[in-house]
PDB file of C-alpha atoms in Angstrom:
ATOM      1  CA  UNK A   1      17.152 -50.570 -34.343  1.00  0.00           C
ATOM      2  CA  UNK A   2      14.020 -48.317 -34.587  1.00  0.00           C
ATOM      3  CA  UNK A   3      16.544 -45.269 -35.918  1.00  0.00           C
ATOM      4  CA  UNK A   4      18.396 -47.832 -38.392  1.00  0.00           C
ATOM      5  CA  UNK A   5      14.525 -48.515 -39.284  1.00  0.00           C
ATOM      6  CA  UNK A   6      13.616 -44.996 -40.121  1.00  0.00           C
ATOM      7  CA  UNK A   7      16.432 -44.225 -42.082  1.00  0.00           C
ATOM      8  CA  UNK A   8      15.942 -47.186 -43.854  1.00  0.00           C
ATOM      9  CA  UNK A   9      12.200 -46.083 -44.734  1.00  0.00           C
ATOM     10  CA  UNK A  10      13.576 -42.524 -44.923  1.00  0.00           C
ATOM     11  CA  UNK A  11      13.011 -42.893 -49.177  1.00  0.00           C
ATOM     12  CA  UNK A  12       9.698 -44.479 -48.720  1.00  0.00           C
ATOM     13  CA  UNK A  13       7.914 -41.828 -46.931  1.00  0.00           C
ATOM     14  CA  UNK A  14       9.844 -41.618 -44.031  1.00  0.00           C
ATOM     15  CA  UNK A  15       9.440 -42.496 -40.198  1.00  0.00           C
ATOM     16  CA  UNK A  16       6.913 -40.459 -38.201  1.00  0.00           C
ATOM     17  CA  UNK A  17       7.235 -43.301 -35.316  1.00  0.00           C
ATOM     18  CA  UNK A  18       8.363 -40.177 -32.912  1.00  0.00           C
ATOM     19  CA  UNK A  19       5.577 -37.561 -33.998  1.00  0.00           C
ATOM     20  CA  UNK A  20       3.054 -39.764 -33.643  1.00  0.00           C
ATOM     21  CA  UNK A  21       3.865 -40.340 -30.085  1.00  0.00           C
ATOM     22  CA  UNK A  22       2.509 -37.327 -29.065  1.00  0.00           C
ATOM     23  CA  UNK A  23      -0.129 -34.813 -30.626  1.00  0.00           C
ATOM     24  CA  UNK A  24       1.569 -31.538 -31.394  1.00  0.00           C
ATOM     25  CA  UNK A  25      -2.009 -29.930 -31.841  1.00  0.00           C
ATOM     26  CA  UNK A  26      -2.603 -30.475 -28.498  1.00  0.00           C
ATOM     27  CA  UNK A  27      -3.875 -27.372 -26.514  1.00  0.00           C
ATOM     28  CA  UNK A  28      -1.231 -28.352 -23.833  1.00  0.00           C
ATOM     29  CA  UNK A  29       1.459 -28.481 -26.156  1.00  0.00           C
ATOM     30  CA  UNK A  30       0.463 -25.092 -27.621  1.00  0.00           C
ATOM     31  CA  UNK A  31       0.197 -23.329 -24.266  1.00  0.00           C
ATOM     32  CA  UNK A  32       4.057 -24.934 -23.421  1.00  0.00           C
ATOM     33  CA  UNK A  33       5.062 -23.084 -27.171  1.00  0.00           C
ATOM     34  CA  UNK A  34       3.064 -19.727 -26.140  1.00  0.00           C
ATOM     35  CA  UNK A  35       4.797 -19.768 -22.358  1.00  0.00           C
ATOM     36  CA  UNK A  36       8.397 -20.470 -24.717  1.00  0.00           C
ATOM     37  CA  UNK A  37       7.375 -17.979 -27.399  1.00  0.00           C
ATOM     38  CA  UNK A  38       6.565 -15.012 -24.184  1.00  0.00           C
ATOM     39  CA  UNK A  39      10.254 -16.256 -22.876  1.00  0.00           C
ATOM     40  CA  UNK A  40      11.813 -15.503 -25.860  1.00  0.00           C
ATOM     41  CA  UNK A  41      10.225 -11.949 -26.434  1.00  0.00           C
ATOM     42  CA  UNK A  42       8.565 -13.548 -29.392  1.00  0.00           C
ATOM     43  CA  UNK A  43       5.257 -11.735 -29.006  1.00  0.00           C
ATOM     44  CA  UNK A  44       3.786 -11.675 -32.180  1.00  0.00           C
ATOM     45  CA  UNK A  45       4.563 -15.358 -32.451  1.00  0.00           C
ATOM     46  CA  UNK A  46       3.461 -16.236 -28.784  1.00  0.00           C
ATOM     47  CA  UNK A  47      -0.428 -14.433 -29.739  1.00  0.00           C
ATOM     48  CA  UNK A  48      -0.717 -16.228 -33.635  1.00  0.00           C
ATOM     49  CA  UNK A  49      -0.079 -19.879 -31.400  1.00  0.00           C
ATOM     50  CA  UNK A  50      -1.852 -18.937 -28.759  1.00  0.00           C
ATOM     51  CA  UNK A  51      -4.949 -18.623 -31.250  1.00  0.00           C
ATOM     52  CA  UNK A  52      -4.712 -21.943 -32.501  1.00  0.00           C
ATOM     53  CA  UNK A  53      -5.775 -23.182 -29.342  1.00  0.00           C
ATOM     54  CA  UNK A  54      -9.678 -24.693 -29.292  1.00  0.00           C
ATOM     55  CA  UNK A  55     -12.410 -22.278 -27.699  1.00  0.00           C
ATOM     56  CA  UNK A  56     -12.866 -24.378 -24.596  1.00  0.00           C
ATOM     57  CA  UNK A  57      -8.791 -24.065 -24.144  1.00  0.00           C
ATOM     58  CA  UNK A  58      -9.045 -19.956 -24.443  1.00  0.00           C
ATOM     59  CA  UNK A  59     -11.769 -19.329 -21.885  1.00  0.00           C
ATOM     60  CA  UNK A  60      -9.090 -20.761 -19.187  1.00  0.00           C
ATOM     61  CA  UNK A  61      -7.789 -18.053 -16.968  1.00  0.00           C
ATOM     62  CA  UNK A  62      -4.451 -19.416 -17.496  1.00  0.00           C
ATOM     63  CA  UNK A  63      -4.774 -18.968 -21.010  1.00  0.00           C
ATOM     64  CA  UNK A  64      -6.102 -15.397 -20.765  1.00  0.00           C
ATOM     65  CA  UNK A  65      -3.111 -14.547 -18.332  1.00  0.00           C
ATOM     66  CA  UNK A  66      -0.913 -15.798 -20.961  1.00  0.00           C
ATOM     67  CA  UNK A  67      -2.362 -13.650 -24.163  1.00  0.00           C
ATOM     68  CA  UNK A  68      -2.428 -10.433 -21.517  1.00  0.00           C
ATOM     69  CA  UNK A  69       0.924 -11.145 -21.236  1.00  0.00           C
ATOM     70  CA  UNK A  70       1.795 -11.645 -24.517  1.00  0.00           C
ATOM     71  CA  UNK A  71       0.194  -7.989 -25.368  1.00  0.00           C
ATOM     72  CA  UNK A  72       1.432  -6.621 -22.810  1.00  0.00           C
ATOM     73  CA  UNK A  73       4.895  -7.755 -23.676  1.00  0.00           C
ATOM     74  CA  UNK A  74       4.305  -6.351 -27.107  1.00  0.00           C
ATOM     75  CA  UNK A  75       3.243  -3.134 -25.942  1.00  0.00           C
ATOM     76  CA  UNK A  76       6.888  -2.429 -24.506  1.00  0.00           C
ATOM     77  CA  UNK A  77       5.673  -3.733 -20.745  1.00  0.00           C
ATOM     78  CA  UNK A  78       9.617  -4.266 -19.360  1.00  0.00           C
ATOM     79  CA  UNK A  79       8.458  -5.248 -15.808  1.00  0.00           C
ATOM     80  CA  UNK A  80      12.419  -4.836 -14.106  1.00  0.00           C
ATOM     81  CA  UNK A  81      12.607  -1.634 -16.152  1.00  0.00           C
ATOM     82  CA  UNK A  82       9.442  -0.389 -13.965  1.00  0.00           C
ATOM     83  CA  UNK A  83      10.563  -2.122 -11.109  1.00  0.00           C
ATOM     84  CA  UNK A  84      14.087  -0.191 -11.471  1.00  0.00           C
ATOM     85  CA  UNK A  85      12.445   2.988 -12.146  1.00  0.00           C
ATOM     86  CA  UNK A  86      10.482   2.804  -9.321  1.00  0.00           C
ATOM     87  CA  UNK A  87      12.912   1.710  -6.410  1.00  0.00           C
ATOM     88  CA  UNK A  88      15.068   4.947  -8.028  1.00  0.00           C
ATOM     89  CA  UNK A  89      12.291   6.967  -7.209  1.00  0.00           C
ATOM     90  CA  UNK A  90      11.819   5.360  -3.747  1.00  0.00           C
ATOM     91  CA  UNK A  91      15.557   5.659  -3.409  1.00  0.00           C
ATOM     92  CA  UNK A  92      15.072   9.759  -2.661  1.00  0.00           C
ATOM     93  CA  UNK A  93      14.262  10.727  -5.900  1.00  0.00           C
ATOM     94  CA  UNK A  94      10.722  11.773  -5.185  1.00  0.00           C
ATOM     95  CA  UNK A  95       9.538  12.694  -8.670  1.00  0.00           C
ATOM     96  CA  UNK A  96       5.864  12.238  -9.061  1.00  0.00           C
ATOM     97  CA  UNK A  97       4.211   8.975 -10.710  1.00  0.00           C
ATOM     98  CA  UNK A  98       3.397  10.028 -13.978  1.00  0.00           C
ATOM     99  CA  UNK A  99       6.989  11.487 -14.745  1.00  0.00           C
ATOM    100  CA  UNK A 100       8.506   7.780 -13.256  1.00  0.00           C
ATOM    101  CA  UNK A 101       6.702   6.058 -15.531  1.00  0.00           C
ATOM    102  CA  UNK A 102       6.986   8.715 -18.804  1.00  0.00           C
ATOM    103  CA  UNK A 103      10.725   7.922 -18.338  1.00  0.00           C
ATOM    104  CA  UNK A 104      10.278   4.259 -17.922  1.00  0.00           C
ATOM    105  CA  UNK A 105       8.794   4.055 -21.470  1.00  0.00           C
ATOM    106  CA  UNK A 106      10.483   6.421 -23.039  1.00  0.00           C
ATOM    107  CA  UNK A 107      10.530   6.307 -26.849  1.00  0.00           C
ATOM    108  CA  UNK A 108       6.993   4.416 -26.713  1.00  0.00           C
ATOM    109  CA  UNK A 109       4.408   5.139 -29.185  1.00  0.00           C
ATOM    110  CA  UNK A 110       0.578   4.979 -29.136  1.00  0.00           C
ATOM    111  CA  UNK A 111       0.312   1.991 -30.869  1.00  0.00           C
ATOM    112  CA  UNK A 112       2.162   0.043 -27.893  1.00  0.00           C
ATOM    113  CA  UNK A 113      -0.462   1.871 -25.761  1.00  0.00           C
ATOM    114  CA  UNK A 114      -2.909  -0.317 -28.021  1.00  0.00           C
ATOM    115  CA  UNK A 115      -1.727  -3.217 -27.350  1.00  0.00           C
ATOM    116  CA  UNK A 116      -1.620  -2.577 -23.359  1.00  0.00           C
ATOM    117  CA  UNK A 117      -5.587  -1.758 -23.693  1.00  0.00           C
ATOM    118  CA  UNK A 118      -5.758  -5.049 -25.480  1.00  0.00           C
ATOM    119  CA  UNK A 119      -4.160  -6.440 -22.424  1.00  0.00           C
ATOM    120  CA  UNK A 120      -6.028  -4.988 -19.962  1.00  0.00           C
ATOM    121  CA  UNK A 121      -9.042  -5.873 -21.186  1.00  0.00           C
ATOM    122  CA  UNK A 122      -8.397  -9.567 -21.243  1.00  0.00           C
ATOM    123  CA  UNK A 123      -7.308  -8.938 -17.421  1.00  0.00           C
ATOM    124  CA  UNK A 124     -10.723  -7.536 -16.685  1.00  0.00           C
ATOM    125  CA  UNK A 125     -12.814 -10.474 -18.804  1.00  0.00           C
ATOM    126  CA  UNK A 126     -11.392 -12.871 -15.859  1.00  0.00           C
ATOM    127  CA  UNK A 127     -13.251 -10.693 -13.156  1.00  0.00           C
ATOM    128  CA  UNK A 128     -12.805  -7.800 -10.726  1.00  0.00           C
ATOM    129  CA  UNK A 129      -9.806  -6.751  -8.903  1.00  0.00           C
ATOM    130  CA  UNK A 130     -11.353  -9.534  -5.694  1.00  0.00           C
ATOM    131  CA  UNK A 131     -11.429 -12.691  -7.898  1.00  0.00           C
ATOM    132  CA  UNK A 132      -8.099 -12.155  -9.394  1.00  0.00           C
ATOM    133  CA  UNK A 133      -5.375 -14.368  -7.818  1.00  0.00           C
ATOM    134  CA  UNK A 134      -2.058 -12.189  -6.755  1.00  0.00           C
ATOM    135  CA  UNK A 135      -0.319 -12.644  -9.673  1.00  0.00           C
ATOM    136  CA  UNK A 136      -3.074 -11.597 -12.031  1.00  0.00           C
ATOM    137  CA  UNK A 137      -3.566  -8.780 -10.071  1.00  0.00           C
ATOM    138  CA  UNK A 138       0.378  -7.892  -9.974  1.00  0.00           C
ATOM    139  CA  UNK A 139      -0.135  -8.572 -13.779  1.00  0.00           C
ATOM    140  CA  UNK A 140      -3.123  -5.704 -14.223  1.00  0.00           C
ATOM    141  CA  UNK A 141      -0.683  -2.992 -11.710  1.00  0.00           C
ATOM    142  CA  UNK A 142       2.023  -3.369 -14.282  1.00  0.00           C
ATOM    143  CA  UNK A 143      -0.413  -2.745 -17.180  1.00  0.00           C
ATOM    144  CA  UNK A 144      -2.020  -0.038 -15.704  1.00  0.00           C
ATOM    145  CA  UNK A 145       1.363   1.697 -14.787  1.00  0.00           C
ATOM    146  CA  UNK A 146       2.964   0.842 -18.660  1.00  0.00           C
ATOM    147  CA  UNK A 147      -0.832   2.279 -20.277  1.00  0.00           C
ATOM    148  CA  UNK A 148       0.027   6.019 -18.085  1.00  0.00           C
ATOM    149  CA  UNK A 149       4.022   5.509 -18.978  1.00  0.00           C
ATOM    150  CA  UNK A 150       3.367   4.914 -22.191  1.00  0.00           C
ATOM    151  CA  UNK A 151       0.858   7.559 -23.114  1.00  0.00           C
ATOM    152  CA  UNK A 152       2.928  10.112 -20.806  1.00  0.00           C
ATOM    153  CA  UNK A 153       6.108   9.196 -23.437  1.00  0.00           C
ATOM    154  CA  UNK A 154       4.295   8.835 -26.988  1.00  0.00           C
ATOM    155  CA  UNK A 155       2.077  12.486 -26.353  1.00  0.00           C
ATOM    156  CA  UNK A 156       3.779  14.234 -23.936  1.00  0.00           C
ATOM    157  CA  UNK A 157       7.925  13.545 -24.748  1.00  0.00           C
ATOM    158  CA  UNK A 158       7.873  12.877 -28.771  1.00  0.00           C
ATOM    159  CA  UNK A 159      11.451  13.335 -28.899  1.00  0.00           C
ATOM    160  CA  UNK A 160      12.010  10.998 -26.376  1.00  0.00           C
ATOM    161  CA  UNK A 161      15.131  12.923 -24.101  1.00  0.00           C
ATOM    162  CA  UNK A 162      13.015  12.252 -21.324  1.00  0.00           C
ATOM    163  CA  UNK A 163      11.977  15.595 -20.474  1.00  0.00           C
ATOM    164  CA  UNK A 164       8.302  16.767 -21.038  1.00  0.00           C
ATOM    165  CA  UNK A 165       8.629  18.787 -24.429  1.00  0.00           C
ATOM    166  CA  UNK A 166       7.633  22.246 -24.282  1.00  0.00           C
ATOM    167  CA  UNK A 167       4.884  22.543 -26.702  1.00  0.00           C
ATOM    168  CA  UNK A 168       2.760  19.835 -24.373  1.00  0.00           C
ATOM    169  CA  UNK A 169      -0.698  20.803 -23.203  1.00  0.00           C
ATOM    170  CA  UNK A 170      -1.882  18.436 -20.919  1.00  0.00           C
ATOM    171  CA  UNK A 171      -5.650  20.221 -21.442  1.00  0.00           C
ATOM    172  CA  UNK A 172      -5.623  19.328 -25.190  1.00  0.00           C
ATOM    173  CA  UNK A 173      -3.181  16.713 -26.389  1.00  0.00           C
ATOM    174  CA  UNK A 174      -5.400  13.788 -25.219  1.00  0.00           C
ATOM    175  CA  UNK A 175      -8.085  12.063 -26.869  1.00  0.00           C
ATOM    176  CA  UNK A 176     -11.076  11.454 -24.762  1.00  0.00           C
ATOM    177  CA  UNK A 177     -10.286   8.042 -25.089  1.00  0.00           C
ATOM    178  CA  UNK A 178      -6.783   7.996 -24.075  1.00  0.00           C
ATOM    179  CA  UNK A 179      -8.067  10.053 -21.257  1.00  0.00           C
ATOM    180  CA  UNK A 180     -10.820   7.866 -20.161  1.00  0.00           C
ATOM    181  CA  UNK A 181      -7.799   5.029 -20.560  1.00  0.00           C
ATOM    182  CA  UNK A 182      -5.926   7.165 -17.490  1.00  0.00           C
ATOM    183  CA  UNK A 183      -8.479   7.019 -15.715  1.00  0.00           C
ATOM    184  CA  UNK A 184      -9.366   3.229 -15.780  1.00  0.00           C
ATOM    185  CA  UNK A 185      -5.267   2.308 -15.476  1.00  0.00           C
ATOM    186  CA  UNK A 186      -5.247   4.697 -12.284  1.00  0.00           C
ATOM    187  CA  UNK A 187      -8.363   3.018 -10.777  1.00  0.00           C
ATOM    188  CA  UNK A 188      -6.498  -0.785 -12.126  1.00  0.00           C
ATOM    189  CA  UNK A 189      -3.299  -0.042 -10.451  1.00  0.00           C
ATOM    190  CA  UNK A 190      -4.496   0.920  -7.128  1.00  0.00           C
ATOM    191  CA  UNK A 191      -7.080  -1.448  -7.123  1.00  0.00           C
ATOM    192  CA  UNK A 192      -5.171  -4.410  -7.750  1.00  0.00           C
ATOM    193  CA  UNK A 193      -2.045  -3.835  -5.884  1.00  0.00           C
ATOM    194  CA  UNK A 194      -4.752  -3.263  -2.923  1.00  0.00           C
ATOM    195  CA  UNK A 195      -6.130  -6.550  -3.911  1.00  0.00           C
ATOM    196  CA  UNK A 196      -2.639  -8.189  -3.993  1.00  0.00           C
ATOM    197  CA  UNK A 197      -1.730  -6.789  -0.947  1.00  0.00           C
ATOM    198  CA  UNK A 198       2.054  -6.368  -2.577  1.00  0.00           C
ATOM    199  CA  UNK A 199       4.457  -3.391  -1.703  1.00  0.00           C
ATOM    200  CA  UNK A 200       5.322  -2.684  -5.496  1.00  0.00           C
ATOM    201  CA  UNK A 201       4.925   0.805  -5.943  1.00  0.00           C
ATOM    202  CA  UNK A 202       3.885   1.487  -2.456  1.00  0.00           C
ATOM    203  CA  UNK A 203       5.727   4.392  -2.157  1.00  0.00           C
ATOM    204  CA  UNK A 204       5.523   5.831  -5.761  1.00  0.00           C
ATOM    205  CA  UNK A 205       1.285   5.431  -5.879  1.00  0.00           C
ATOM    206  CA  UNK A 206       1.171   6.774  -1.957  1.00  0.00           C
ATOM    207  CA  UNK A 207       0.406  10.067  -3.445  1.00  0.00           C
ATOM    208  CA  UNK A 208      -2.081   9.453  -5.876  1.00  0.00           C
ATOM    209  CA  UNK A 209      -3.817   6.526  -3.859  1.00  0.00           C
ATOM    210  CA  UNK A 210      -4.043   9.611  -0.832  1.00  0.00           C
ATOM    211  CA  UNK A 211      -5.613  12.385  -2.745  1.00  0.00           C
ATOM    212  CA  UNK A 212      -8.489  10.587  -4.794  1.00  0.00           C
ATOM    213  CA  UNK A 213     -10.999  12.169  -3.049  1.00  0.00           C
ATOM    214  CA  UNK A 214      -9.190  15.564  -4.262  1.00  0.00           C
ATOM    215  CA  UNK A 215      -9.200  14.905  -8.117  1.00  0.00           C
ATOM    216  CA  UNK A 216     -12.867  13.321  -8.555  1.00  0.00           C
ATOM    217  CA  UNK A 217     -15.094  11.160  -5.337  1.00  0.00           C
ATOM    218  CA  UNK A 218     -14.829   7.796  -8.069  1.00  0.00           C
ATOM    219  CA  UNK A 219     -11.629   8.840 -10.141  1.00  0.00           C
ATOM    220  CA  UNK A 220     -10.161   5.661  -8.651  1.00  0.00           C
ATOM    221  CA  UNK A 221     -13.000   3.067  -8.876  1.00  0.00           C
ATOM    222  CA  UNK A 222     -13.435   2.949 -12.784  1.00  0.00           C
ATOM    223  CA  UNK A 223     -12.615   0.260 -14.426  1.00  0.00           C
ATOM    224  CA  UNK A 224     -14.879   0.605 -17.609  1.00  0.00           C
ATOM    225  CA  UNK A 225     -14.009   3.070 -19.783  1.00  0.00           C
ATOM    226  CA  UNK A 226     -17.076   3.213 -21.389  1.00  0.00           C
ATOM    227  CA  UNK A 227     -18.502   4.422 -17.722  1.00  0.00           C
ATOM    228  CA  UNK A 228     -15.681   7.400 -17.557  1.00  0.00           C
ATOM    229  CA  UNK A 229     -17.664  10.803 -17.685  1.00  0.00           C
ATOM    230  CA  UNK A 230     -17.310  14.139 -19.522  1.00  0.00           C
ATOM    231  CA  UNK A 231     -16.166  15.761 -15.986  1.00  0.00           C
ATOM    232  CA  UNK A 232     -13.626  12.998 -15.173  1.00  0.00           C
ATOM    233  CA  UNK A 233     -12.014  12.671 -18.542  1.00  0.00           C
ATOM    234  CA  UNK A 234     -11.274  16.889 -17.935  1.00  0.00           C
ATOM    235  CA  UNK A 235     -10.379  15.369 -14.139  1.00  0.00           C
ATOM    236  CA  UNK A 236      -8.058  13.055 -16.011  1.00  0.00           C
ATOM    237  CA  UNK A 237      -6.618  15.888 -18.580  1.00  0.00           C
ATOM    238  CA  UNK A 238      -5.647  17.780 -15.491  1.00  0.00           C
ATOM    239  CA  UNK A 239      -4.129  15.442 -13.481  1.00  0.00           C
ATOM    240  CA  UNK A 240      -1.782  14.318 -16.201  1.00  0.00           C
ATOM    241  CA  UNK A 241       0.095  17.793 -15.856  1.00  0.00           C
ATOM    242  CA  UNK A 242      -0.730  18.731 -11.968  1.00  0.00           C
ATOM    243  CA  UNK A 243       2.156  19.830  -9.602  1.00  0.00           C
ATOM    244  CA  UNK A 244       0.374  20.239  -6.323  1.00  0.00           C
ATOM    245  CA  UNK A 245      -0.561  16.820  -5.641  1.00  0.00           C
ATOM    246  CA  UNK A 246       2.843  15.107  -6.526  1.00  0.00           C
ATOM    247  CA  UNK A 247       1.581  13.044  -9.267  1.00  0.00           C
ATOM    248  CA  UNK A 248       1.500  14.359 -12.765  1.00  0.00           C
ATOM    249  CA  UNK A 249       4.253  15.940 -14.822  1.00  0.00           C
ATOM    250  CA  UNK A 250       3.818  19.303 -13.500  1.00  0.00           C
ATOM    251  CA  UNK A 251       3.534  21.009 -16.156  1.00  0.00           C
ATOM    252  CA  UNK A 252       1.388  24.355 -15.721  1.00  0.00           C
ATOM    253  CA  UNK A 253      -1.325  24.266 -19.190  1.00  0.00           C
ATOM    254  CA  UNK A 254      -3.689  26.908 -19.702  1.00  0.00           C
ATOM    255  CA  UNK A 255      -4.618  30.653 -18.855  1.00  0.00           C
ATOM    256  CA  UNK A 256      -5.776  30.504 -16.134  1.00  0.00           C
ATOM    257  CA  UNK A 257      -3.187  27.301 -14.795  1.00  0.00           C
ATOM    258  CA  UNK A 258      -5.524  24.465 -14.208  1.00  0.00           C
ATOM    259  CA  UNK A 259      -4.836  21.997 -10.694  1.00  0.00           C
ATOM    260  CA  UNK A 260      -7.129  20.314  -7.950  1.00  0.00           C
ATOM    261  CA  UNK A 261      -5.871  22.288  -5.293  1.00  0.00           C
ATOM    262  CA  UNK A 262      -5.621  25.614  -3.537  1.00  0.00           C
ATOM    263  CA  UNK A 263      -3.180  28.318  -4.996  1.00  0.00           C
ATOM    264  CA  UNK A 264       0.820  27.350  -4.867  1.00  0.00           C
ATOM    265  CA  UNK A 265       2.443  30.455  -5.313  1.00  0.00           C
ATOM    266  CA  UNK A 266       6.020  28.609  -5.219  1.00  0.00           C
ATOM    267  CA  UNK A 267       5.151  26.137  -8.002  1.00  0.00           C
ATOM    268  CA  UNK A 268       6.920  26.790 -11.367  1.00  0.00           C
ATOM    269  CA  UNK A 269       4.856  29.792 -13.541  1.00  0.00           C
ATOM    270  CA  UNK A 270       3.199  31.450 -10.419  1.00  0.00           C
ATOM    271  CA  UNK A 271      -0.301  30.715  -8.174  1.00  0.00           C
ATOM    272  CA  UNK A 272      -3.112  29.362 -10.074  1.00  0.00           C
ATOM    273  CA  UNK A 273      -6.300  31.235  -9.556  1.00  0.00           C
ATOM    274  CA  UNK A 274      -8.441  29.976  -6.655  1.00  0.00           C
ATOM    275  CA  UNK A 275     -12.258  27.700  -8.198  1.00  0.00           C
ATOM    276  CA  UNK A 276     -14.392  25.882  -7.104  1.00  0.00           C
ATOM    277  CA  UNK A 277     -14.533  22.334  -9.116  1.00  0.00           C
ATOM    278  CA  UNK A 278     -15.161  22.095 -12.158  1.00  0.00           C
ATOM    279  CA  UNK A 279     -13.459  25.427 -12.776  1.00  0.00           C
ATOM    280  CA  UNK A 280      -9.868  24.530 -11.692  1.00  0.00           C
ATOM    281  CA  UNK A 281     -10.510  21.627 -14.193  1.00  0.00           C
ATOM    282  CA  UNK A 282      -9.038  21.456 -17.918  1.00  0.00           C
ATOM    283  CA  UNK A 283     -11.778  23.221 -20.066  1.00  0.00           C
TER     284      UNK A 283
END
């Protein structure tokens, strides 16, 4: 009777029994279309909703984790892609972290690294690495990890073939920003997967998460980038092409060859020359 009703009424206005059953403005409802919107890969969509929702309704962690997800979505963040990579490498590959993750997000361009600093940041605004819950925290590794794929890919492999191209300088092709970025996504990653006490990338971030001391005493404790220094944004330069400590793309920039460690007279172009920090350091 009540659709006969409507239908009736349909020339006089029509029937809006059914929508005003239940508010559509509603910050619930909105967070249900954002969550639907993020399913759907609809990411520009799922961040204009989620900023209809009132102030009070924003400043709820849930909400926060749902906008970093939406950016980080955006920004090309293909979680089983990573995953995949990842187990490959733990499979026997053994090729070190930042080359993993260069071919994870191959094709990438700066601007999706934007939009994973976007994400990042709304990570951080809900606390430190100890007051996230697991899942934020598994959230913030995967950012961290697309932020160095992604910047490896768009600078460093502009043809996208996967390979590191041959006119890359890992001493020069870097903004200090987008260096002091690698350095706050290395610090992110191993700091929340310690915090989430998850095996995800165990074996990939072994390397990196061992030799911290080597590259710089706090390398791996910055989360700001606005606290990154002069010395660790060169630290950061020259760990994105190291080959000695199994964790950059090992490629061999500069005259003399820049790396952390000792001389490796088998590593591709010859031994570098033996300093003291800063000296082994990108200039």
């Amino acid at each position: 009777m009540i659709f006969i009703v409507c239908l009736a009424l349909s020339n006089m206005g029509g029937c809006n029994l059914f929508t005003e059953m239940s508010d559509k403005t509603s910050d619930e409802v909105i967070s249900d279309d954002v969550v639907n919107l993020i399913d759907r890969g609809l990411w520009n969509d799922a961040i204009l909703k989620w900023n209809t929702l009132s102030p009070a309704a924003q400043a709820k962690r849930e909400n926060k984790v749902l906008l970093a997800s939406a950016y980080a979505g955006r920004g090309r963040l293909d979680t089983l892609a990573v995953i995949s990579s990842l187990n490959t490498n733990a499979s026997g590959a053994d090729l070190p972290l930042f080359a993993i993750l260069m071919t994870a997000f191959k094709r990438a361009q700066t601007y999706h690294f934007d939009d994973q600093t976007i994400a990042e940041q709304i990570l951080t605004s809900i606390g430190p690495n100890t007051s996230r819950t697991i899942d934020e925290n598994i959230l913030m590794a995967f950012v961290a990890m697309a932020k160095i794929g992604t910047l490896m890919a768009a600078i460093a492999d502009t043809d996208g073939d996967g390979v590191v191209d041959g006119g890359f300088d890992n001493c020069t092709d870097f903004t200090n920003t987008q260096s002091a970025h690698i350095v706050t996504a290395v610090s992110n990653l191993l700091l929340s997967l310690q915090a989430s006490g998850t095996t995800i990338a165990n074996s990939s971030v072994d390397d990196l998460s061992s030799n911290c001391a080597a590259i710089d005493p706090t390398f791996c404790e910055i989360t700001d980038v606005n606290s990154v220094t002069a010395l660790q944004i060169r630290a950061s330069n020259t760990l994105a092409g190291e080959n000695n400590l199994n964790i950059g793309l090992e490629v061999r920039s500069g005259s003399p060859q820049y790396e952390f460690t000792d001389p490796c007279p088998s590593c591709p172009g010859g031994s570098v020359a033996a300093a003291p920090p800063p000296n082994n350091l990108c200039p």
